[in-house]
PDB file of C-alpha atoms in Angstrom:
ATOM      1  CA  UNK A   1     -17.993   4.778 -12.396  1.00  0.00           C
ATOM      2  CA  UNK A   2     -14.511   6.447 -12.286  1.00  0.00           C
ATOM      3  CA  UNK A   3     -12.074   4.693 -13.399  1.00  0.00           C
ATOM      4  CA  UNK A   4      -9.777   5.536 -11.573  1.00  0.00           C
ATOM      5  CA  UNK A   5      -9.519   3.562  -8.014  1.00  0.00           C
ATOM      6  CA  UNK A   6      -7.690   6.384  -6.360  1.00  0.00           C
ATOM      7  CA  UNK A   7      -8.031  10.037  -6.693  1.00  0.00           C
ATOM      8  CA  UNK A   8      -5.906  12.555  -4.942  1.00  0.00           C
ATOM      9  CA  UNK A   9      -6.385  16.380  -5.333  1.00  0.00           C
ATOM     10  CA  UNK A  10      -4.942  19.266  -4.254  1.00  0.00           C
ATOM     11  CA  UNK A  11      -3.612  17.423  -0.542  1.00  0.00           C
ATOM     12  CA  UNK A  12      -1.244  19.224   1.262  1.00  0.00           C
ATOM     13  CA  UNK A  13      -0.218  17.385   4.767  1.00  0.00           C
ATOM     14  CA  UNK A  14       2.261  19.236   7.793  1.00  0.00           C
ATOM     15  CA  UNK A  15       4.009  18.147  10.934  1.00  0.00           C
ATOM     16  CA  UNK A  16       3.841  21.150  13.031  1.00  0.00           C
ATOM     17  CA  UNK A  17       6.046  23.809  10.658  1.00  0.00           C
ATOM     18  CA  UNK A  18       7.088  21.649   8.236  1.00  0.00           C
ATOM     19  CA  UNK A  19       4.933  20.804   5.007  1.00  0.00           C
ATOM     20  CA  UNK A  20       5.418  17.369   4.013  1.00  0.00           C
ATOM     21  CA  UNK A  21       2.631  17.325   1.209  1.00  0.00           C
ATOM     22  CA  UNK A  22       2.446  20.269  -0.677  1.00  0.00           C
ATOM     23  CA  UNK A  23      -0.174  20.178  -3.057  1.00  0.00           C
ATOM     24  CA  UNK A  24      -0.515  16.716  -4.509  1.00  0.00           C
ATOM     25  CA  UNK A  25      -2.480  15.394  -7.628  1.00  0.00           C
ATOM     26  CA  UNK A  26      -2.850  11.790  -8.527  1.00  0.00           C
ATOM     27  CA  UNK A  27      -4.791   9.479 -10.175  1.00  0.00           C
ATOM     28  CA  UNK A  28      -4.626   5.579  -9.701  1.00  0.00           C
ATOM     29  CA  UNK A  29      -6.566   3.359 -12.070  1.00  0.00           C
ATOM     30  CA  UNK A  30      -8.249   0.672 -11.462  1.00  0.00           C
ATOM     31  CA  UNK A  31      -6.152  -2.663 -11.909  1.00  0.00           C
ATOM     32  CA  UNK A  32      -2.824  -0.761 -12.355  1.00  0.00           C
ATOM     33  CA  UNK A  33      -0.250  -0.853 -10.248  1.00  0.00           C
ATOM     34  CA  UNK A  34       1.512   2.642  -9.082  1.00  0.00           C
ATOM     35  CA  UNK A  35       5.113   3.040  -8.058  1.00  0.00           C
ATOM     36  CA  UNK A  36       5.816   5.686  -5.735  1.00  0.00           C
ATOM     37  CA  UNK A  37       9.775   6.742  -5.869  1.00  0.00           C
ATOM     38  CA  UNK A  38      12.110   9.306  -4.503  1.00  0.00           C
ATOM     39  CA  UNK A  39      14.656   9.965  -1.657  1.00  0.00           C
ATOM     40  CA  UNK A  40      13.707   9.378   2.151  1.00  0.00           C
ATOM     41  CA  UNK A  41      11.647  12.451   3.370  1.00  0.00           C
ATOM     42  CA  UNK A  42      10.126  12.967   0.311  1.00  0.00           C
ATOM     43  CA  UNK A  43       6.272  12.254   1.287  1.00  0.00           C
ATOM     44  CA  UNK A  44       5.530   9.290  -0.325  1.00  0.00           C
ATOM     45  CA  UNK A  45       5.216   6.860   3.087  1.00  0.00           C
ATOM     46  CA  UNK A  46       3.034   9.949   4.386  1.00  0.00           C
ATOM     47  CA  UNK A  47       1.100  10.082   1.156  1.00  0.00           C
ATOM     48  CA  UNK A  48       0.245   6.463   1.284  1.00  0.00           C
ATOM     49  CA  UNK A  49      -1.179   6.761   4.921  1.00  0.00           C
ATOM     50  CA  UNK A  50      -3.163   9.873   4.092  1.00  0.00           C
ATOM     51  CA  UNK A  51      -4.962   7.068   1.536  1.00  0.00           C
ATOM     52  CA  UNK A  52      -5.743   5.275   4.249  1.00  0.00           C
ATOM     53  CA  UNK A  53      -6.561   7.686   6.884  1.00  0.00           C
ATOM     54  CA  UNK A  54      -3.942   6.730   8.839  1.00  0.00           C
ATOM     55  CA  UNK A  55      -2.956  10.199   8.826  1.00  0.00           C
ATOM     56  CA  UNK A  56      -5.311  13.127   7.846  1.00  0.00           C
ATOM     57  CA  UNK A  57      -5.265  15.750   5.786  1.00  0.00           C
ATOM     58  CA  UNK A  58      -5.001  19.416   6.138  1.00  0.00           C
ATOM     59  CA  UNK A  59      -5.990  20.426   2.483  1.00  0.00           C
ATOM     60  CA  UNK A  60      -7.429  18.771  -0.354  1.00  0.00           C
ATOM     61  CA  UNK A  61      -9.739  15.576  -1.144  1.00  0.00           C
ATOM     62  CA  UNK A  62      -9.252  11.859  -1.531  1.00  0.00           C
ATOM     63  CA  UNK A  63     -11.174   9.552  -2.856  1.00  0.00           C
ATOM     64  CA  UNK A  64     -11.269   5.175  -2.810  1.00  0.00           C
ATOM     65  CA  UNK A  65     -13.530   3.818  -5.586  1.00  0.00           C
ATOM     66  CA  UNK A  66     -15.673   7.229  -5.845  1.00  0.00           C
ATOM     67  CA  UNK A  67     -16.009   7.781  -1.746  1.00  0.00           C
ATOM     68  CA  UNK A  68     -14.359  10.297   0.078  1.00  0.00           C
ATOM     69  CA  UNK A  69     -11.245   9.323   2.232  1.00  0.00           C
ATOM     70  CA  UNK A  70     -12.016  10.415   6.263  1.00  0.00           C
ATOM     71  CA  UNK A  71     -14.296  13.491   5.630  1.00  0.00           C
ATOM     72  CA  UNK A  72     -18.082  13.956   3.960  1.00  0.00           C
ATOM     73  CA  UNK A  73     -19.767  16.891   2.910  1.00  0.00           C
ATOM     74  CA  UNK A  74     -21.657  18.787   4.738  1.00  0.00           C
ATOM     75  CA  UNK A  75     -23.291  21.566   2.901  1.00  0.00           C
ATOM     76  CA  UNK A  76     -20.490  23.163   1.196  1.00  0.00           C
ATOM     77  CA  UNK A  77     -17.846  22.228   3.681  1.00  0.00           C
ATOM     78  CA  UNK A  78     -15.943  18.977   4.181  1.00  0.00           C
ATOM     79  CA  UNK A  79     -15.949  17.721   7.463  1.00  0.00           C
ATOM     80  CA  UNK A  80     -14.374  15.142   9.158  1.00  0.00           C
ATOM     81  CA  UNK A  81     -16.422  11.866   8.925  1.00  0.00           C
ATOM     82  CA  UNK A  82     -17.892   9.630  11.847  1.00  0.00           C
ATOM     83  CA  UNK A  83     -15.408   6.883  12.898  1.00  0.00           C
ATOM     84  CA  UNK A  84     -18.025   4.053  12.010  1.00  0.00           C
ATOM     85  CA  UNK A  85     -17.871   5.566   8.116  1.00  0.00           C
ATOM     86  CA  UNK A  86     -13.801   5.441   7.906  1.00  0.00           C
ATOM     87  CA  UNK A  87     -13.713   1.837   9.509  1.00  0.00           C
ATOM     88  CA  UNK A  88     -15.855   0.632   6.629  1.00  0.00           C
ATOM     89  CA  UNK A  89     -14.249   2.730   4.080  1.00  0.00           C
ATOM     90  CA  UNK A  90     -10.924   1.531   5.379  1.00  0.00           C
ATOM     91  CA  UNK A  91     -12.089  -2.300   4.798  1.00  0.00           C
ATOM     92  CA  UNK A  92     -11.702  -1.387   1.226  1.00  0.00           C
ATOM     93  CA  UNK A  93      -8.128  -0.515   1.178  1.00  0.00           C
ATOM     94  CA  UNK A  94      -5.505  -3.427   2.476  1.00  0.00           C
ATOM     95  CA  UNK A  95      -2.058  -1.970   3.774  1.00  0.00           C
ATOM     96  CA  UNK A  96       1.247  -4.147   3.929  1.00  0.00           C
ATOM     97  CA  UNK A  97       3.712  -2.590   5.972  1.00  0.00           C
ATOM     98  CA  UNK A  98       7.562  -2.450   6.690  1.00  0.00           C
ATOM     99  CA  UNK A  99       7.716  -4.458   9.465  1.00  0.00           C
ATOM    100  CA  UNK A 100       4.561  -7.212   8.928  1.00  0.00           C
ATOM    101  CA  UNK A 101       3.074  -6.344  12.584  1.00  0.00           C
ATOM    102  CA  UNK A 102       1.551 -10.040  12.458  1.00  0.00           C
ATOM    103  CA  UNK A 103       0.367 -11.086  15.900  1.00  0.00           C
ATOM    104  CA  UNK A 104       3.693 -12.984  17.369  1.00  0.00           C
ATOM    105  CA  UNK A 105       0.655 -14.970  19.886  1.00  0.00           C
ATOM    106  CA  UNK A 106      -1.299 -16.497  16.958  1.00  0.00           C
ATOM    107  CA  UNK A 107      -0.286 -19.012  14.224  1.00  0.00           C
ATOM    108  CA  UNK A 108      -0.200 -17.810  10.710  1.00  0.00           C
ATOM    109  CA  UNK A 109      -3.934 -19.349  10.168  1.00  0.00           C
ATOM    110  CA  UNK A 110      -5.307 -17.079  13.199  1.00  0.00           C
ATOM    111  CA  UNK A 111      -3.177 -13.736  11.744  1.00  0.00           C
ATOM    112  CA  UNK A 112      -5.048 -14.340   8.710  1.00  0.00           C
ATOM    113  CA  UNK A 113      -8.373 -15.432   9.844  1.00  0.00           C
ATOM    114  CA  UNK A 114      -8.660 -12.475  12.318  1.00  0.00           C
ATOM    115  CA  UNK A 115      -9.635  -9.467  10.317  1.00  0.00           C
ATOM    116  CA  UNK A 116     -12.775 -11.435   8.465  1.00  0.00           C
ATOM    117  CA  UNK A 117     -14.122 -12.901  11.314  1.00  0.00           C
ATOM    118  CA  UNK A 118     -13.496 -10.690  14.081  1.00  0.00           C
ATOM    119  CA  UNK A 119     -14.280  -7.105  11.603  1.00  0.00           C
ATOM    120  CA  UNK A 120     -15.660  -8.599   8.663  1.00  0.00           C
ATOM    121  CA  UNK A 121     -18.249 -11.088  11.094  1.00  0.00           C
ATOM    122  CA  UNK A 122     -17.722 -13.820   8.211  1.00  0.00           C
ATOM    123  CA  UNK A 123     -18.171 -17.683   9.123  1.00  0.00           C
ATOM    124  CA  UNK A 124     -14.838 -18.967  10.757  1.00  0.00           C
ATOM    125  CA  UNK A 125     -15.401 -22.541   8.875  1.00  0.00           C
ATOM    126  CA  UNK A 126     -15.586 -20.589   5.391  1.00  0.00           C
ATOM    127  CA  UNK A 127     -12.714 -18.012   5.984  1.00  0.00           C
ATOM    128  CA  UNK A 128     -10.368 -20.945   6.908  1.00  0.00           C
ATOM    129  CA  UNK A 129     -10.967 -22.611   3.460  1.00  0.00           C
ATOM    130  CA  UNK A 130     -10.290 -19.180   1.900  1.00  0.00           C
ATOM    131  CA  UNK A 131      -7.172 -18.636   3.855  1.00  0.00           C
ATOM    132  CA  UNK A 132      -5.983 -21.862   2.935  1.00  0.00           C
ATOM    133  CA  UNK A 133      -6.088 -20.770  -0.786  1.00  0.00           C
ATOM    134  CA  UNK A 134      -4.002 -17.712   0.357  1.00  0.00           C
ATOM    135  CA  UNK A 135      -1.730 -19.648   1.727  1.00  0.00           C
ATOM    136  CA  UNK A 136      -0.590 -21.263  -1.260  1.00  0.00           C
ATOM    137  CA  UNK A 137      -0.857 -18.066  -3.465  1.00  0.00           C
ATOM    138  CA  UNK A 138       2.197 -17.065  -1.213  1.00  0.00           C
ATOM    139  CA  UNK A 139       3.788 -20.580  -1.110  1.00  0.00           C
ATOM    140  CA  UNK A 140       3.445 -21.199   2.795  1.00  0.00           C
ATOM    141  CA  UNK A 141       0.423 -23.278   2.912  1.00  0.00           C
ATOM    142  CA  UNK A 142       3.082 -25.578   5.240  1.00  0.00           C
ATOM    143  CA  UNK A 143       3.194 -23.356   7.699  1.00  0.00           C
ATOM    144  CA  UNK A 144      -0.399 -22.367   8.217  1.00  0.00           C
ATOM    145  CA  UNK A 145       0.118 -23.964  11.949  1.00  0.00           C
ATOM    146  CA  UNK A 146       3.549 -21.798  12.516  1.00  0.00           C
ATOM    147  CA  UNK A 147       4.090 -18.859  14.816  1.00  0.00           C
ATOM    148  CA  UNK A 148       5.623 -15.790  13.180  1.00  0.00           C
ATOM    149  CA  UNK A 149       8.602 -16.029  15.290  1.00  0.00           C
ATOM    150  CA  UNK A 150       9.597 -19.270  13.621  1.00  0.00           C
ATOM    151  CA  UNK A 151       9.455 -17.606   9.904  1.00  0.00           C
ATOM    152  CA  UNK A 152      12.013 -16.025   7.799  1.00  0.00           C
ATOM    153  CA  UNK A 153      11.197 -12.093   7.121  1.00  0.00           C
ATOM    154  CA  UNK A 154      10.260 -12.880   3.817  1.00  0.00           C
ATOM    155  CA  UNK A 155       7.886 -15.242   5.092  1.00  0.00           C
ATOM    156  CA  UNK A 156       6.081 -13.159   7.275  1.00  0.00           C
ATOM    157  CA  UNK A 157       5.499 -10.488   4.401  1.00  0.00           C
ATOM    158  CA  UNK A 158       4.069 -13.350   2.556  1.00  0.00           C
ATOM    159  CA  UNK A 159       1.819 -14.222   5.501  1.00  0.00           C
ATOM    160  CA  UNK A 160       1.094 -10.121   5.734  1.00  0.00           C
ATOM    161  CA  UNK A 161       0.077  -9.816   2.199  1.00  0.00           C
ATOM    162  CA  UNK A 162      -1.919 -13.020   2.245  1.00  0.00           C
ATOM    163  CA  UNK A 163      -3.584 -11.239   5.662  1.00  0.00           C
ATOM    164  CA  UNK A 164      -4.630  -7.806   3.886  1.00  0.00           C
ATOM    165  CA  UNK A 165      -6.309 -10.537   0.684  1.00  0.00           C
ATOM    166  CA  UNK A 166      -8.159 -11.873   3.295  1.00  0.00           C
ATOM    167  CA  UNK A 167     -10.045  -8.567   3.764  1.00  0.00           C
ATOM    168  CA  UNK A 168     -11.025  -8.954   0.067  1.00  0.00           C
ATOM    169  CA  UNK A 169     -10.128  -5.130  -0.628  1.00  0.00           C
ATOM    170  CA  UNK A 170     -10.198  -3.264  -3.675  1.00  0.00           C
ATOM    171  CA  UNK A 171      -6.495  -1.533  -3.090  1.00  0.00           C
ATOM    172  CA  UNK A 172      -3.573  -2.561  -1.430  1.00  0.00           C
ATOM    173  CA  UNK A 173      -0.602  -0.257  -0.191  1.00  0.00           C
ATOM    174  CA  UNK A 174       2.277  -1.065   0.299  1.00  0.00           C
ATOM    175  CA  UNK A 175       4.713   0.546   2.410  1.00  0.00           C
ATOM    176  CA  UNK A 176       8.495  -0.339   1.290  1.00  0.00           C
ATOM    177  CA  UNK A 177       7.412  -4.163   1.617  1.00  0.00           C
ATOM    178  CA  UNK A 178      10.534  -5.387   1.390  1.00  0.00           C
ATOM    179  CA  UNK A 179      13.085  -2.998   3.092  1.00  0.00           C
ATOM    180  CA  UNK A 180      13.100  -4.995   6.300  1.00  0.00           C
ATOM    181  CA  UNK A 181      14.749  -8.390   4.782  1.00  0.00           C
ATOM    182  CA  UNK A 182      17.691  -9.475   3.525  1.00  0.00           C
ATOM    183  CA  UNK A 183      18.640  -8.941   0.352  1.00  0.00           C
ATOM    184  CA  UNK A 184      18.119 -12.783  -0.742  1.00  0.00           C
ATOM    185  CA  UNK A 185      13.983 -13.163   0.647  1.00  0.00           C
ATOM    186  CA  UNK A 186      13.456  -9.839  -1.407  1.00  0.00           C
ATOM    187  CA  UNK A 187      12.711 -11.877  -4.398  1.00  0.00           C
ATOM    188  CA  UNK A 188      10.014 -14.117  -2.478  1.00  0.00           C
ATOM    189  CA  UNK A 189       8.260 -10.978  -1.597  1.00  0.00           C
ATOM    190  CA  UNK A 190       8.334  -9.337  -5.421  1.00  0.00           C
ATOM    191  CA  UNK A 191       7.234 -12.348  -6.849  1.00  0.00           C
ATOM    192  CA  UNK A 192       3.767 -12.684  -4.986  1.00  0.00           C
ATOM    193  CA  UNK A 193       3.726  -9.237  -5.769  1.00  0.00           C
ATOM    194  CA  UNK A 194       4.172  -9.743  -9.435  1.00  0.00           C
ATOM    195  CA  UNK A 195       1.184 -12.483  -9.263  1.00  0.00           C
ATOM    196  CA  UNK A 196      -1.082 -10.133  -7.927  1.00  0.00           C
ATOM    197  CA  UNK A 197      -0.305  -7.628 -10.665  1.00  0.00           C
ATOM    198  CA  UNK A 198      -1.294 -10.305 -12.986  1.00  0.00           C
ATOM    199  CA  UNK A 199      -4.784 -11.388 -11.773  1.00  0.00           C
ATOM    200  CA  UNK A 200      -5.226  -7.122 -11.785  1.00  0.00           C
ATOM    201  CA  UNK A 201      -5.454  -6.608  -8.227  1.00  0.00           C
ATOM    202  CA  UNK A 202      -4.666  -2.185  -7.824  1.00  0.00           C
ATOM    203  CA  UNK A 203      -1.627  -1.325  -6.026  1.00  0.00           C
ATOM    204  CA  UNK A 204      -0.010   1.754  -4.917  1.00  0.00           C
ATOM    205  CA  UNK A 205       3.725   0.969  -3.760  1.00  0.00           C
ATOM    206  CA  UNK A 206       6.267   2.856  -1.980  1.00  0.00           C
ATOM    207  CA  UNK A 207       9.369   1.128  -2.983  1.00  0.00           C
ATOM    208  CA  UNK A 208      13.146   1.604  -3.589  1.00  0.00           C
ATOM    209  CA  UNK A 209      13.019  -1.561  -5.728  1.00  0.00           C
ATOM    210  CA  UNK A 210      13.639   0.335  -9.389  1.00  0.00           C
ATOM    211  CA  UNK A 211      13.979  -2.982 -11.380  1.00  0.00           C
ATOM    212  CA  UNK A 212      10.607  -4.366  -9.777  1.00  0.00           C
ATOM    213  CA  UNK A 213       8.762  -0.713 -10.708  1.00  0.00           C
ATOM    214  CA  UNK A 214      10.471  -0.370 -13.730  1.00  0.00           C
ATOM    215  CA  UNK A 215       9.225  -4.308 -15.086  1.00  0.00           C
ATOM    216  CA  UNK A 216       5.808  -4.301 -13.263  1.00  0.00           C
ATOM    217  CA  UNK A 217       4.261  -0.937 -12.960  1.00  0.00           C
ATOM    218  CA  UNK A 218       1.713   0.509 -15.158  1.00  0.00           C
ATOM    219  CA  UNK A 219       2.754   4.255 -13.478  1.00  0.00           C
ATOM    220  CA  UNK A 220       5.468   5.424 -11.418  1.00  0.00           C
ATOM    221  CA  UNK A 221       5.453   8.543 -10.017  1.00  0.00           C
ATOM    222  CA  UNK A 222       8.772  10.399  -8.814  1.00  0.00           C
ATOM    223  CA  UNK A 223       8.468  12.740  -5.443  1.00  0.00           C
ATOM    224  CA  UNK A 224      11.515  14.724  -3.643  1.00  0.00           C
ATOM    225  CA  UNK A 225      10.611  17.559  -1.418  1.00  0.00           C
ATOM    226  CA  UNK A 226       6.312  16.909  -0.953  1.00  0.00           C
ATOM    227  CA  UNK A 227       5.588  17.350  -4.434  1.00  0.00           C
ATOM    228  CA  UNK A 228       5.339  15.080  -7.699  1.00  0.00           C
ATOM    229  CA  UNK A 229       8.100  15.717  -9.787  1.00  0.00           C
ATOM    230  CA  UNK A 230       7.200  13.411 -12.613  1.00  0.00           C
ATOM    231  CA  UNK A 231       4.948  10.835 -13.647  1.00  0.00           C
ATOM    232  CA  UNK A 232       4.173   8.457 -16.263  1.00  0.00           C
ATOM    233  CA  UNK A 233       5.183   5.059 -17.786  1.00  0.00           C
ATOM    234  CA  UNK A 234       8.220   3.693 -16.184  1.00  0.00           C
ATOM    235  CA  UNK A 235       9.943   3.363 -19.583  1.00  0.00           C
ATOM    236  CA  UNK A 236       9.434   7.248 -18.836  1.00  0.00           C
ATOM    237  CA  UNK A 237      10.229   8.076 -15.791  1.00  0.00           C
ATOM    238  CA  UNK A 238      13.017   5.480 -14.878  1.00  0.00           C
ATOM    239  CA  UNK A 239      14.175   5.289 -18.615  1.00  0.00           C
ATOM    240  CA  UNK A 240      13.865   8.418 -20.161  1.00  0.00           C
ATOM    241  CA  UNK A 241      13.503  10.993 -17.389  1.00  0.00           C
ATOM    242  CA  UNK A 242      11.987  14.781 -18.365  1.00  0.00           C
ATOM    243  CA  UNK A 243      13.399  16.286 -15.101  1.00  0.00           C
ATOM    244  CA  UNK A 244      16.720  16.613 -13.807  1.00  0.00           C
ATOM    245  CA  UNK A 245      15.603  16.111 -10.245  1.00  0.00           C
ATOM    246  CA  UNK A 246      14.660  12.604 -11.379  1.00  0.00           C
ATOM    247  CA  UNK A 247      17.574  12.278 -13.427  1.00  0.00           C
ATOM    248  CA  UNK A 248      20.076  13.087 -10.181  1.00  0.00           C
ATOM    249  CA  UNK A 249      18.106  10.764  -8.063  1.00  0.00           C
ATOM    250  CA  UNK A 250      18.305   7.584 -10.752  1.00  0.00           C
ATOM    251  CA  UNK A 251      22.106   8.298 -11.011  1.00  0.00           C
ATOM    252  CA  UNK A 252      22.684   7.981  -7.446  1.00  0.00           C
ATOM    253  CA  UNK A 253      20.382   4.855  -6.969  1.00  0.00           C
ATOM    254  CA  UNK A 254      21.297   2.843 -10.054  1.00  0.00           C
ATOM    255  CA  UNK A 255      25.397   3.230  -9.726  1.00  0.00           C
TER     256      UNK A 255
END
């Protein structure tokens, strides 16, 4: 057993001309929690996809909890894997995004219960009772009955983190969770977050939020340009920084 829950080697990604991973190498361990930083159009949002095969790869390998990411081996080539293969190895990996995409049609109880039943083929009676408990992890049990429209936007990323839980998956991404809300829900949001990084649940984050990496992250890693420029402890990378890429970059985000 690795023990590392994510491993990323060698992955370079491009849009047409323009190379948006060059060359990436990172390692995520198990229970930790993984910062990604760095200026808009650096790679990390790309880089978190390419975990989940929500965009593939040109060059490289992945790998969730020891299986490959979207390809298998086939002799000594990698090829791209059947579709039935990345649904189940996507079931491992939950994914909170910008903008919560909960269905606006269904109550926060049927956004939550849809993805065990419907993929997972798990009791409806028994799911319920566990979405319940996810409810009040993220403080909303109230409005299990409510309709997304009638939430705050901190609310619904509650109800969208308490959704990918319900999948019972070994990772969760998270795409700048809280860059859609107003600056006073973004505290509602970090603090589930910071309970989940207690009970050891692994996370890799794409976040502007310095003070939340900086407090809670076991890693943070620093890209600009589709590369890593530096990783390590956040008393590293945020406090002390080696590079003066990462220096410029703190400089302009913390004044």
């Amino acid at each position: 057993m690795s023990p590392n829950m994510v491993q990323i080697r060698g992955v370079q990604k491009s849009f047409g001309h323009v190379t948006v991973l060059k060359d990436i190498s990172l390692d995520v361990p198990v229970g930790s929690v993984t910062c990604l930083i760095g200026p808009s159009g650096s790679g990390k949002t790309t880089l978190l996809r390419c975990v989940n095969y929500l965009e593939t790869i040109d060059q490289g390998l992945i790998l969730v909890d020891g299986q490959m990411v979207g390809t298998t081996r086939r002799g000594d080539h990698l090829v791209e894997a059947k579709e039935s293969a990345i649904a189940r190895s996507r079931r491992q990996t939950g994914m909170v995004f910008q903008r919560f995409n909960l269905f606006p049609h269904r109550t926060v109880l049927e956004n939550i219960i849809e993805g065990p039943v419907q993929v997972l083929k798990r009791s409806k009676a028994e799911v319920v009772q566990e979405a319940m408990v996810l409810l009040e992890l993220v403080g909303l049990r109230v409005k299990a009955d409510s309709y997304p429209a009638e939430l705050s936007g901190g609310q619904q990323q509650r109800i969208a983190i308490a959704r990918a839980l319900a999948m019972k998956p070994k990772l969760i991404l998270f795409d700048e969770p809280t860059s859609a809300l107003d600056p006073e829900l973004v505290g509602e949001v970090l603090a589930v977050m910071r309970k989940l990084a207690d009970d050891g649940m692994t996370m890799l984050i794409v976040t502007h939020e310095l003070g939340f990496a900086r407090d809670v992250s076991d890693q943070v890693v620093f890209m600009a340009d589709g590369v890593v420029v530096e990783s390590g402890p956040p008393a590293e990378v945020i406090g002390n920084p080696r590079h003066e890429r990462t220096r410029g970059f703190l400089r302009r985000v913390l004044n």
